[in-house]
Amino acid sequence: MGIAFPMVLVLSLLLYTNGISKSLAARPPVVNIGSILQLNSTTGGVAAIAINAALEDINSDPTVLNGTTLKVETKDTNCFDGFLGMVQALQFMETDVIAIVGPQCSAIAHIISYVANELRVPLMSFASDATLSSIQFPFFVRTAPSDLYQMAAVAAVVDYNHWKIVTAIYVDDDYGRNGIAALDDALTAKRCKISYKIGFPANAKKSELINLLVSVSYMESRVIILHTGGEPGLKLFSMANRLNMMGNGYVWIATDWLSAYLDANSSAPAETISGMQGVLTLRPHIPNSKMKSNLISKWSRQSQKYNHSDLRVNTYGFYVYDSVWTVARALDAFFDDGGSISFSNDSRLRDATGGTLHLEAMSIFDKGRKLLEKIRKVNFTGPSGHVQFDASGDLIHPAYEIINVIGNGMRTIGFWSNYSGLLSTVPPEALYSKPPNTSLANQQLYDVIWPGETAQRPRGWVFPSNAKELKIGIPNRFSFREFVTKDNVTGSMKGYCIDVFTQALALLPYPVTYKFVPFGSGTENPHYDKLIEMVESNVSMNCFFLFLHIPSYRTDQGYLILQELDGAVGDIAVTMKRTVNADFTQPFIETGLVILAPVKRHITTSWAFLQPFTLEMWCVTGLFFLVVGVVVWVLEHRINDEFRGSPRQQMITIFWFSFSTLFFAHRENTMSTLGRGVLIIWLFVVLIIQSSYTASLTSILTVQQLDTSIKGIDDLKNSDAPVGFQVGSFAQDYMVNELNISRSRLRALGSPKEYAKALELGPKKGGVMAIVDERPYVELFLSTYCKIAVAGSDFTSRGWGFAFPRDSPLQVDLSTAILSLSENGELQRIHDKWLKTGECAADESEMINSNQLRLESFWGLFLICGVACVISLLIYFGIMLRKYMRHEPKKSLRRFISFVDDKEPPKNRKKRSMSLPASSTATAPMTALDVERPARPVRNGSVIDIEG
């Protein structure tokens, strides 16, 4: 006894030097956890019921904690008063607890996360703020889906409905601001954007909310994302309904706060529900299960027991219930691994004298890191579904239900899952066993009843009531005024392009206020690239209609400078360079660059019969006549007396036979199979060549021909002569950058008269060899000037469109309207009104090409014939070599050539005669030709063809 007391005293002194220690047994009878909630809120009340329900189930389950009782100490905090709420939370941290469930508020969660890191207490929070990360706060454990996933689901809904701009309304705190930041990122990934966002304080007055909604109604976007809490969100919906902002044309998408409120509040006023008809909201997806049904069935008893009888379970109830079970299972594993619960004071914490925050009372959970490790490794299935954390500390497989508020309740129209990132009508858990299908074509949602009780999807935007009229830039042309010009008398703009634009606007389902702003002085054609530059590409969709317009000024040339335009209408070619700065509508006319060149009448000469073929064609054709004659002579020479004789006679035979095939008048018979095959192929080639020659010569002699000195684009590139282009056209840059034509060769021309004069003078007298311009201008030009024609074919394929700022909704609607004009024939009628050409254009605008037949057109035929000749010769010489090797004992090249040149000796003439049919020998009289022609040798009673 005397020895024990000093030892205890020494041990106490050692412990005191390291701080006051509070130590419990390894498996204590009671373990405390904490919860920080706002109990007078819907989410806080549901969470309190779920925590107590979980504790009852855990403490009554003998398989968990092995007799240790889990208790909770709850701290009621004020989320709306951030400062007071943080003070209350800090005071609660003086309590020794091994884990904390909550808080539900983002602001308090941020502060408590710092404290939890220091005290090593795992924070089981269901706050959805995306900026709360386990990287910054290692002891922060998120037990509900993050707003990162919720905003990705919202962006998927926006993109699925082809909306490009949205308005965001949010409560101006950490939860609201960070959520909208996540939404902005998610929309950007879908090539959408927030055109207008506005925040408000949680305790905003009614007048402030009304002003907010009025400002939103002035914006062009009618897709409104509402990210707030239950109480302020319901106020906004009620006021929006009074301002007629819940009717046709509007789209309201509320985040999961709305579904959480409606699920939990069974006694929601009918007026509240009726004022939200057509609203879309999201709900974290909880798979149906027996455990989920059991918790729902006993929820009523639990809510009455804890004085929240008016609250039903919502998704947060399931997540909080499983959060407590996560702590219990992790604690059980913690004890099984030899863990013990002990707390020690942090000597760094000191409190100022007289302060109410006793910081020295805050204790560090010594084995907190070990418990955190066990929490992150839990893997079980609860009412909320599969509970498991990924490497980033989030629950695996986050998913959301897309819900439509309709009638007295809500209807699920589809699901979004992070597993595939797509919208689907199939529950997400059915997809986890399959590879993710990320094809956007597979997205699907059920039909939605939108605000105004309509099933027709809203367009998503309108022209705001306070918008200024659109400023549409119009090129004030000097030439080709049929396309667009300014009336000098009335000052109005008119022309083909103007009519197309006004007719397309007439098809839009909404009015558009605009005014035309002439671009250019009218004394010369303006530069269209400068016009496009004035249509700002970096202006947000909000500023698209609400410009801070910079005053415009005019230079001596009449160009507008420092003038922002809302669009450009005219004969504007769609080029790659221009699409960088602006979006273009569907082309309303097809264009392409063509070459204009002077034409001359082609006078037929005495040598016209040579014109159907090019020189190369004549040479190759003549060569093949000789080649085929030689090949047939080789194949027939040994067995056919008609191909034998003196060298002179044989040369004559070759030439005669070759060229007589042109008229199918050859009299020499071919006896070998190989010779006949070559001849048949050659006669087919001759038939095609003869027919083509006859047709071409007939055209040359009977049809008046027009010709140009230029046949196509290659002639322009290979020449050094000047080339003309229209002032302001993109043809100049195209020829320099794409065709590598020197800029010094280019001549700017401003009118049709200048075109005609430059072509008439020609390059030697100060004119140009050709003009490169777009086909609509060329067709109009050729209707007056008939001594000029198009040389070659179009070498670009483009169109004219109207230019608008990037992502302009007007560009999409006008494209649809232009397609409608094309389908109903109105576009053609406008074309005929302004651009109808005379007979001259019909005659002269035909593309001028040489009528000569070129070798390229017959190359395949010559190739087939040549291959047949080569193969026949190879077979022939192969047979001859085999016979030579068999019959000649002495081998030499000279003897082989002599063998091939020798005539095949006649054999068994009598047998040949006997082998003929009786009718042939009896009825066919012998002619002089038969007497002169030797009999063909026979073997075994059948006639043998000696092939080569």
CSV table of N, CA, C and O in Angstrom, one decimal, residues 687-785:
chain,number,residue,atom,x,y,z
A,687,LEU,N,-13.6,0.3,-131.8
A,687,LEU,CA,-15.0,0.7,-131.9
A,687,LEU,C,-15.3,2.0,-131.0
A,687,LEU,O,-16.0,2.9,-131.4
A,688,ILE,N,-14.8,1.9,-129.8
A,688,ILE,CA,-15.0,3.1,-128.9
A,688,ILE,C,-14.3,4.3,-129.4
A,688,ILE,O,-14.9,5.4,-129.4
A,689,ILE,N,-13.1,4.2,-129.8
A,689,ILE,CA,-12.3,5.3,-130.3
A,689,ILE,C,-13.0,5.9,-131.6
A,689,ILE,O,-13.1,7.1,-131.7
A,690,GLN,N,-13.4,5.1,-132.5
A,690,GLN,CA,-14.1,5.5,-133.7
A,690,GLN,C,-15.4,6.3,-133.4
A,690,GLN,O,-15.6,7.3,-134.0
A,691,SER,N,-16.2,5.7,-132.5
A,691,SER,CA,-17.5,6.4,-132.2
A,691,SER,C,-17.2,7.7,-131.5
A,691,SER,O,-17.9,8.7,-131.8
A,692,SER,N,-16.2,7.8,-130.6
A,692,SER,CA,-16.0,9.1,-129.9
A,692,SER,C,-15.4,10.1,-130.9
A,692,SER,O,-15.8,11.3,-130.9
A,693,TYR,N,-14.6,9.7,-131.8
A,693,TYR,CA,-14.0,10.6,-132.8
A,693,TYR,C,-15.1,11.1,-133.7
A,693,TYR,O,-15.2,12.4,-134.0
A,694,THR,N,-16.0,10.3,-134.1
A,694,THR,CA,-17.1,10.7,-135.0
A,694,THR,C,-18.0,11.7,-134.3
A,694,THR,O,-18.4,12.8,-134.9
A,695,ALA,N,-18.3,11.5,-133.1
A,695,ALA,CA,-19.2,12.4,-132.3
A,695,ALA,C,-18.5,13.8,-132.1
A,695,ALA,O,-19.1,14.8,-132.3
A,696,SER,N,-17.2,13.7,-131.8
A,696,SER,CA,-16.5,15.0,-131.5
A,696,SER,C,-16.3,15.8,-132.8
A,696,SER,O,-16.5,17.0,-132.8
A,697,LEU,N,-16.0,15.1,-133.9
A,697,LEU,CA,-15.8,15.8,-135.2
A,697,LEU,C,-17.1,16.4,-135.6
A,697,LEU,O,-17.2,17.5,-136.2
A,698,THR,N,-18.2,15.7,-135.4
A,698,THR,CA,-19.5,16.2,-135.8
A,698,THR,C,-19.8,17.5,-135.0
A,698,THR,O,-20.4,18.5,-135.6
A,699,SER,N,-19.5,17.5,-133.7
A,699,SER,CA,-19.8,18.7,-132.9
A,699,SER,C,-19.0,19.9,-133.4
A,699,SER,O,-19.4,21.0,-133.5
A,700,ILE,N,-17.7,19.6,-133.7
A,700,ILE,CA,-16.8,20.7,-134.2
A,700,ILE,C,-17.3,21.3,-135.5
A,700,ILE,O,-17.3,22.5,-135.6
A,701,LEU,N,-17.7,20.5,-136.4
A,701,LEU,CA,-18.1,21.0,-137.7
A,701,LEU,C,-19.5,21.6,-137.8
A,701,LEU,O,-19.8,22.4,-138.7
A,702,THR,N,-20.4,21.2,-136.8
A,702,THR,CA,-21.8,21.6,-137.0
A,702,THR,C,-22.2,22.6,-135.9
A,702,THR,O,-23.2,23.3,-136.1
A,703,VAL,N,-21.5,22.7,-134.7
A,703,VAL,CA,-21.9,23.6,-133.7
A,703,VAL,C,-20.9,24.7,-133.6
A,703,VAL,O,-19.7,24.5,-133.6
A,704,GLN,N,-21.4,26.0,-133.4
A,704,GLN,CA,-20.5,27.1,-133.3
A,704,GLN,C,-19.7,27.0,-132.0
A,704,GLN,O,-20.3,26.9,-130.9
A,705,GLN,N,-18.5,27.1,-132.0
A,705,GLN,CA,-17.6,26.9,-130.8
A,705,GLN,C,-17.1,28.2,-130.3
A,705,GLN,O,-16.8,29.2,-131.0
A,706,LEU,N,-17.1,28.3,-128.9
A,706,LEU,CA,-16.5,29.4,-128.2
A,706,LEU,C,-15.3,28.9,-127.4
A,706,LEU,O,-15.4,27.8,-126.9
A,707,ASP,N,-14.3,29.7,-127.4
A,707,ASP,CA,-13.1,29.2,-126.7
A,707,ASP,C,-12.5,30.4,-125.9
A,707,ASP,O,-12.7,31.5,-126.2
A,708,THR,N,-11.8,30.0,-124.8
A,708,THR,CA,-11.1,31.0,-124.0
A,708,THR,C,-9.7,30.6,-123.9
A,708,THR,O,-9.3,29.5,-124.1
A,709,SER,N,-8.9,31.7,-123.6
A,709,SER,CA,-7.4,31.4,-123.5
A,709,SER,C,-7.1,30.7,-122.2
A,709,SER,O,-6.0,30.2,-122.0
A,710,ILE,N,-8.1,30.6,-121.3
A,710,ILE,CA,-7.9,30.0,-120.0
A,710,ILE,C,-8.8,28.8,-119.8
A,710,ILE,O,-10.0,28.9,-120.1
A,711,LYS,N,-8.3,27.7,-119.4
A,711,LYS,CA,-9.1,26.5,-119.3
A,711,LYS,C,-9.5,26.2,-117.9
A,711,LYS,O,-10.4,25.4,-117.6
A,712,GLY,N,-8.8,26.7,-116.9
A,712,GLY,CA,-9.1,26.5,-115.5
A,712,GLY,C,-8.1,27.2,-114.6
A,712,GLY,O,-7.3,28.0,-115.0
A,713,ILE,N,-8.1,26.8,-113.3
A,713,ILE,CA,-7.4,27.4,-112.3
A,713,ILE,C,-5.9,27.2,-112.5
A,713,ILE,O,-5.1,28.1,-112.1
A,714,ASP,N,-5.5,26.1,-113.1
A,714,ASP,CA,-4.1,25.9,-113.2
A,714,ASP,C,-3.4,26.9,-114.2
A,714,ASP,O,-2.3,27.3,-114.0
A,715,ASP,N,-4.2,27.3,-115.2
A,715,ASP,CA,-3.7,28.3,-116.1
A,715,ASP,C,-3.4,29.7,-115.4
A,715,ASP,O,-2.4,30.4,-115.7
A,716,LEU,N,-4.2,30.0,-114.4
A,716,LEU,CA,-4.0,31.2,-113.6
A,716,LEU,C,-2.7,31.1,-112.8
A,716,LEU,O,-2.0,32.0,-112.7
A,717,LYS,N,-2.6,29.9,-112.2
A,717,LYS,CA,-1.4,29.8,-111.3
A,717,LYS,C,-0.1,29.7,-112.0
A,717,LYS,O,0.9,30.2,-111.5
A,718,ASN,N,-0.1,29.2,-113.3
A,718,ASN,CA,1.1,29.1,-114.0
A,718,ASN,C,1.5,30.3,-114.9
A,718,ASN,O,2.5,30.3,-115.5
A,719,SER,N,0.6,31.3,-114.8
A,719,SER,CA,0.8,32.5,-115.6
A,719,SER,C,1.4,33.6,-114.8
A,719,SER,O,1.3,33.6,-113.5
A,720,ASP,N,1.9,34.6,-115.4
A,720,ASP,CA,2.4,35.8,-114.7
A,720,ASP,C,1.5,37.0,-115.0
A,720,ASP,O,1.8,38.1,-114.6
A,721,ALA,N,0.5,36.8,-115.8
A,721,ALA,CA,-0.4,37.9,-116.2
A,721,ALA,C,-1.3,38.4,-115.0
A,721,ALA,O,-1.6,37.6,-114.1
A,722,PRO,N,-1.7,39.7,-115.1
A,722,PRO,CA,-2.6,40.2,-114.0
A,722,PRO,C,-4.0,39.5,-113.9
A,722,PRO,O,-4.5,39.0,-115.0
A,723,VAL,N,-4.5,39.4,-112.7
A,723,VAL,CA,-5.8,38.8,-112.5
A,723,VAL,C,-6.7,39.8,-111.7
A,723,VAL,O,-6.2,40.4,-110.8
A,724,GLY,N,-7.9,39.9,-112.1
A,724,GLY,CA,-8.8,40.9,-111.4
A,724,GLY,C,-9.7,40.2,-110.4
A,724,GLY,O,-9.9,39.0,-110.4
A,725,PHE,N,-10.1,41.0,-109.4
A,725,PHE,CA,-11.1,40.6,-108.4
A,725,PHE,C,-11.9,41.8,-108.0
A,725,PHE,O,-11.6,42.9,-108.2
A,726,GLN,N,-13.1,41.5,-107.4
A,726,GLN,CA,-14.0,42.5,-107.0
A,726,GLN,C,-13.6,43.2,-105.7
A,726,GLN,O,-13.1,42.5,-104.7
A,727,VAL,N,-13.7,44.5,-105.6
A,727,VAL,CA,-13.3,45.2,-104.4
A,727,VAL,C,-14.1,44.7,-103.2
A,727,VAL,O,-15.4,44.6,-103.3
A,728,GLY,N,-13.5,44.4,-102.1
A,728,GLY,CA,-14.2,44.0,-100.9
A,728,GLY,C,-14.4,42.5,-100.8
A,728,GLY,O,-14.9,42.0,-99.8
A,729,SER,N,-14.1,41.7,-101.9
A,729,SER,CA,-14.4,40.3,-101.9
A,729,SER,C,-13.3,39.5,-101.2
A,729,SER,O,-12.1,39.9,-101.2
A,730,PHE,N,-13.6,38.3,-100.7
A,730,PHE,CA,-12.6,37.5,-100.1
A,730,PHE,C,-11.8,36.8,-101.2
A,730,PHE,O,-10.8,36.1,-100.8
A,731,ALA,N,-12.1,37.0,-102.5
A,731,ALA,CA,-11.3,36.3,-103.5
A,731,ALA,C,-9.9,36.7,-103.5
A,731,ALA,O,-9.0,35.9,-103.8
A,732,GLN,N,-9.6,37.9,-103.1
A,732,GLN,CA,-8.2,38.4,-103.0
A,732,GLN,C,-7.4,37.6,-102.0
A,732,GLN,O,-6.3,37.0,-102.4
A,733,ASP,N,-7.8,37.4,-100.8
A,733,ASP,CA,-7.1,36.6,-99.8
A,733,ASP,C,-7.1,35.2,-100.2
A,733,ASP,O,-6.1,34.5,-100.0
A,734,TYR,N,-8.1,34.7,-100.9
A,734,TYR,CA,-8.1,33.3,-101.3
A,734,TYR,C,-7.0,33.0,-102.3
A,734,TYR,O,-6.3,32.0,-102.2
A,735,MET,N,-6.9,33.9,-103.3
A,735,MET,CA,-5.9,33.7,-104.3
A,735,MET,C,-4.5,33.8,-103.8
A,735,MET,O,-3.6,33.0,-104.2
A,736,VAL,N,-4.3,34.7,-102.8
A,736,VAL,CA,-3.0,34.8,-102.3
A,736,VAL,C,-2.6,33.7,-101.3
A,736,VAL,O,-1.5,33.1,-101.4
A,737,ASN,N,-3.5,33.3,-100.4
A,737,ASN,CA,-3.2,32.4,-99.4
A,737,ASN,C,-3.4,30.9,-99.8
A,737,ASN,O,-2.6,30.0,-99.4
A,738,GLU,N,-4.4,30.7,-100.7
A,738,GLU,CA,-4.7,29.3,-101.1
A,738,GLU,C,-4.0,28.9,-102.4
A,738,GLU,O,-3.6,27.8,-102.6
A,739,LEU,N,-4.0,29.8,-103.4
A,739,LEU,CA,-3.5,29.5,-104.7
A,739,LEU,C,-2.1,30.0,-104.9
A,739,LEU,O,-1.5,29.8,-106.0
A,740,ASN,N,-1.6,30.7,-103.9
A,740,ASN,CA,-0.2,31.2,-104.0
A,740,ASN,C,0.1,32.1,-105.2
A,740,ASN,O,1.1,32.1,-105.8
A,741,ILE,N,-0.9,32.9,-105.5
A,741,ILE,CA,-0.8,33.9,-106.6
A,741,ILE,C,-0.2,35.2,-105.9
A,741,ILE,O,-0.7,35.6,-104.9
A,742,SER,N,0.8,35.7,-106.5
A,742,SER,CA,1.4,36.9,-106.0
A,742,SER,C,0.4,38.0,-105.9
A,742,SER,O,-0.3,38.3,-106.8
A,743,ARG,N,0.5,38.8,-104.8
A,743,ARG,CA,-0.4,39.9,-104.6
A,743,ARG,C,-0.2,41.0,-105.6
A,743,ARG,O,-1.1,41.7,-106.0
A,744,SER,N,1.0,41.1,-106.2
A,744,SER,CA,1.4,42.1,-107.2
A,744,SER,C,0.6,41.9,-108.5
A,744,SER,O,0.5,42.8,-109.3
A,745,ARG,N,0.2,40.6,-108.7
A,745,ARG,CA,-0.6,40.3,-109.9
A,745,ARG,C,-2.0,40.7,-109.9
A,745,ARG,O,-2.7,40.7,-110.9
A,746,LEU,N,-2.5,41.0,-108.7
A,746,LEU,CA,-4.0,41.2,-108.5
A,746,LEU,C,-4.4,42.6,-108.8
A,746,LEU,O,-3.7,43.6,-108.4
A,747,ARG,N,-5.5,42.8,-109.4
A,747,ARG,CA,-6.0,44.1,-109.7
A,747,ARG,C,-7.5,44.2,-109.2
A,747,ARG,O,-8.3,43.4,-109.5
A,748,ALA,N,-7.7,45.3,-108.4
A,748,ALA,CA,-9.0,45.5,-107.8
A,748,ALA,C,-9.9,46.2,-108.8
A,748,ALA,O,-9.6,47.2,-109.4
A,749,LEU,N,-11.1,45.6,-109.0
A,749,LEU,CA,-12.1,46.2,-110.0
A,749,LEU,C,-13.4,46.4,-109.2
A,749,LEU,O,-13.8,45.6,-108.4
A,750,GLY,N,-14.0,47.5,-109.5
A,750,GLY,CA,-15.2,47.9,-108.7
A,750,GLY,C,-16.5,47.9,-109.3
A,750,GLY,O,-17.5,48.0,-108.6
A,751,SER,N,-16.6,47.6,-110.6
A,751,SER,CA,-17.9,47.6,-111.3
A,751,SER,C,-17.9,46.7,-112.5
A,751,SER,O,-16.9,46.3,-113.0
A,752,PRO,N,-19.1,46.3,-113.0
A,752,PRO,CA,-19.2,45.5,-114.2
A,752,PRO,C,-18.5,46.2,-115.4
A,752,PRO,O,-17.9,45.5,-116.2
A,753,LYS,N,-18.6,47.5,-115.5
A,753,LYS,CA,-17.9,48.2,-116.6
A,753,LYS,C,-16.4,48.0,-116.6
A,753,LYS,O,-15.7,47.8,-117.6
A,754,GLU,N,-15.9,48.1,-115.4
A,754,GLU,CA,-14.4,47.9,-115.2
A,754,GLU,C,-14.1,46.4,-115.5
A,754,GLU,O,-13.0,46.2,-116.1
A,755,TYR,N,-15.0,45.5,-115.2
A,755,TYR,CA,-14.7,44.1,-115.5
A,755,TYR,C,-14.5,44.0,-117.1
A,755,TYR,O,-13.5,43.4,-117.5
A,756,ALA,N,-15.5,44.5,-117.8
A,756,ALA,CA,-15.5,44.3,-119.2
A,756,ALA,C,-14.3,45.0,-119.9
A,756,ALA,O,-13.7,44.5,-120.8
A,757,LYS,N,-14.0,46.2,-119.4
A,757,LYS,CA,-12.9,47.0,-120.0
A,757,LYS,C,-11.6,46.3,-119.7
A,757,LYS,O,-10.7,46.2,-120.7
A,758,ALA,N,-11.4,45.8,-118.5
A,758,ALA,CA,-10.1,45.1,-118.2
A,758,ALA,C,-9.9,43.9,-119.0
A,758,ALA,O,-8.8,43.6,-119.5
A,759,LEU,N,-11.0,43.1,-119.2
A,759,LEU,CA,-10.9,41.9,-120.0
A,759,LEU,C,-10.7,42.2,-121.5
A,759,LEU,O,-10.0,41.5,-122.2
A,760,GLU,N,-11.3,43.3,-122.0
A,760,GLU,CA,-11.2,43.7,-123.4
A,760,GLU,C,-9.8,44.1,-123.7
A,760,GLU,O,-9.2,43.8,-124.7
A,761,LEU,N,-9.2,44.9,-122.8
A,761,LEU,CA,-7.8,45.3,-123.0
A,761,LEU,C,-6.8,44.2,-122.9
A,761,LEU,O,-5.8,44.1,-123.7
A,762,GLY,N,-7.0,43.2,-122.0
A,762,GLY,CA,-6.1,42.1,-121.9
A,762,GLY,C,-4.8,42.5,-121.2
A,762,GLY,O,-4.6,43.7,-120.9
A,763,PRO,N,-4.0,41.6,-120.8
A,763,PRO,CA,-2.9,41.9,-119.9
A,763,PRO,C,-1.8,42.7,-120.6
A,763,PRO,O,-1.0,43.4,-120.0
A,764,LYS,N,-1.7,42.6,-122.0
A,764,LYS,CA,-0.7,43.4,-122.7
A,764,LYS,C,-1.0,44.9,-122.8
A,764,LYS,O,-0.1,45.7,-123.1
A,765,LYS,N,-2.2,45.3,-122.6
A,765,LYS,CA,-2.6,46.7,-122.7
A,765,LYS,C,-3.1,47.3,-121.4
A,765,LYS,O,-3.9,48.2,-121.4
A,766,GLY,N,-2.6,46.7,-120.3
A,766,GLY,CA,-3.0,47.2,-119.0
A,766,GLY,C,-4.2,46.6,-118.4
A,766,GLY,O,-4.7,47.1,-117.4
A,767,GLY,N,-4.8,45.6,-119.0
A,767,GLY,CA,-6.0,45.0,-118.5
A,767,GLY,C,-5.6,43.7,-117.7
A,767,GLY,O,-4.5,43.6,-117.1
A,768,VAL,N,-6.5,42.7,-117.7
A,768,VAL,CA,-6.3,41.5,-117.0
A,768,VAL,C,-6.5,40.3,-117.9
A,768,VAL,O,-7.3,40.4,-118.9
A,769,MET,N,-5.9,39.2,-117.6
A,769,MET,CA,-6.2,38.0,-118.4
A,769,MET,C,-7.5,37.3,-118.0
A,769,MET,O,-8.1,36.6,-118.8
A,770,ALA,N,-7.9,37.5,-116.7
A,770,ALA,CA,-9.1,36.9,-116.2
A,770,ALA,C,-9.5,37.6,-114.9
A,770,ALA,O,-8.8,38.3,-114.3
A,771,ILE,N,-10.8,37.3,-114.5
A,771,ILE,CA,-11.3,37.9,-113.3
A,771,ILE,C,-11.9,36.7,-112.4
A,771,ILE,O,-12.6,35.8,-113.0
A,772,VAL,N,-11.5,36.7,-111.2
A,772,VAL,CA,-12.0,35.7,-110.2
A,772,VAL,C,-13.1,36.3,-109.3
A,772,VAL,O,-12.8,37.3,-108.7
A,773,ASP,N,-14.3,35.8,-109.4
A,773,ASP,CA,-15.4,36.4,-108.6
A,773,ASP,C,-16.4,35.3,-108.2
A,773,ASP,O,-16.3,34.1,-108.8
A,774,GLU,N,-17.4,35.6,-107.4
A,774,GLU,CA,-18.4,34.6,-107.0
A,774,GLU,C,-19.4,34.5,-108.0
A,774,GLU,O,-19.8,35.5,-108.7
A,775,ARG,N,-20.0,33.3,-108.1
A,775,ARG,CA,-20.9,33.0,-109.2
A,775,ARG,C,-22.2,33.9,-109.3
A,775,ARG,O,-22.6,34.3,-110.4
A,776,PRO,N,-22.8,34.3,-108.2
A,776,PRO,CA,-24.0,35.1,-108.3
A,776,PRO,C,-23.7,36.5,-109.0
A,776,PRO,O,-24.4,36.9,-109.8
A,777,TYR,N,-22.5,37.1,-108.7
A,777,TYR,CA,-22.1,38.3,-109.4
A,777,TYR,C,-21.8,38.0,-110.9
A,777,TYR,O,-22.2,38.8,-111.8
A,778,VAL,N,-21.2,36.9,-111.1
A,778,VAL,CA,-20.8,36.5,-112.5
A,778,VAL,C,-22.1,36.3,-113.4
A,778,VAL,O,-22.1,36.7,-114.5
A,779,GLU,N,-23.1,35.6,-112.8
A,779,GLU,CA,-24.3,35.3,-113.6
A,779,GLU,C,-25.0,36.6,-113.9
A,779,GLU,O,-25.5,36.8,-115.0
A,780,LEU,N,-25.0,37.6,-113.0
A,780,LEU,CA,-25.6,38.9,-113.2
A,780,LEU,C,-24.8,39.6,-114.3
A,780,LEU,O,-25.3,40.3,-115.2
A,781,PHE,N,-23.5,39.5,-114.2
A,781,PHE,CA,-22.6,40.2,-115.2
A,781,PHE,C,-22.8,39.7,-116.6
A,781,PHE,O,-22.9,40.4,-117.6
A,782,LEU,N,-22.9,38.3,-116.7
A,782,LEU,CA,-23.0,37.7,-118.0
A,782,LEU,C,-24.3,38.0,-118.7
A,782,LEU,O,-24.5,37.7,-119.9
A,783,SER,N,-25.3,38.4,-117.9
A,783,SER,CA,-26.6,38.7,-118.5
A,783,SER,C,-26.5,39.9,-119.4
A,783,SER,O,-27.4,40.2,-120.2
A,784,THR,N,-25.5,40.7,-119.3
A,784,THR,CA,-25.3,41.9,-120.1
A,784,THR,C,-24.1,41.8,-121.0
A,784,THR,O,-24.2,42.3,-122.1
A,785,TYR,N,-23.0,41.2,-120.6
A,785,TYR,CA,-21.8,41.2,-121.4
A,785,TYR,C,-21.7,39.8,-121.9
A,785,TYR,O,-21.3,38.8,-121.2
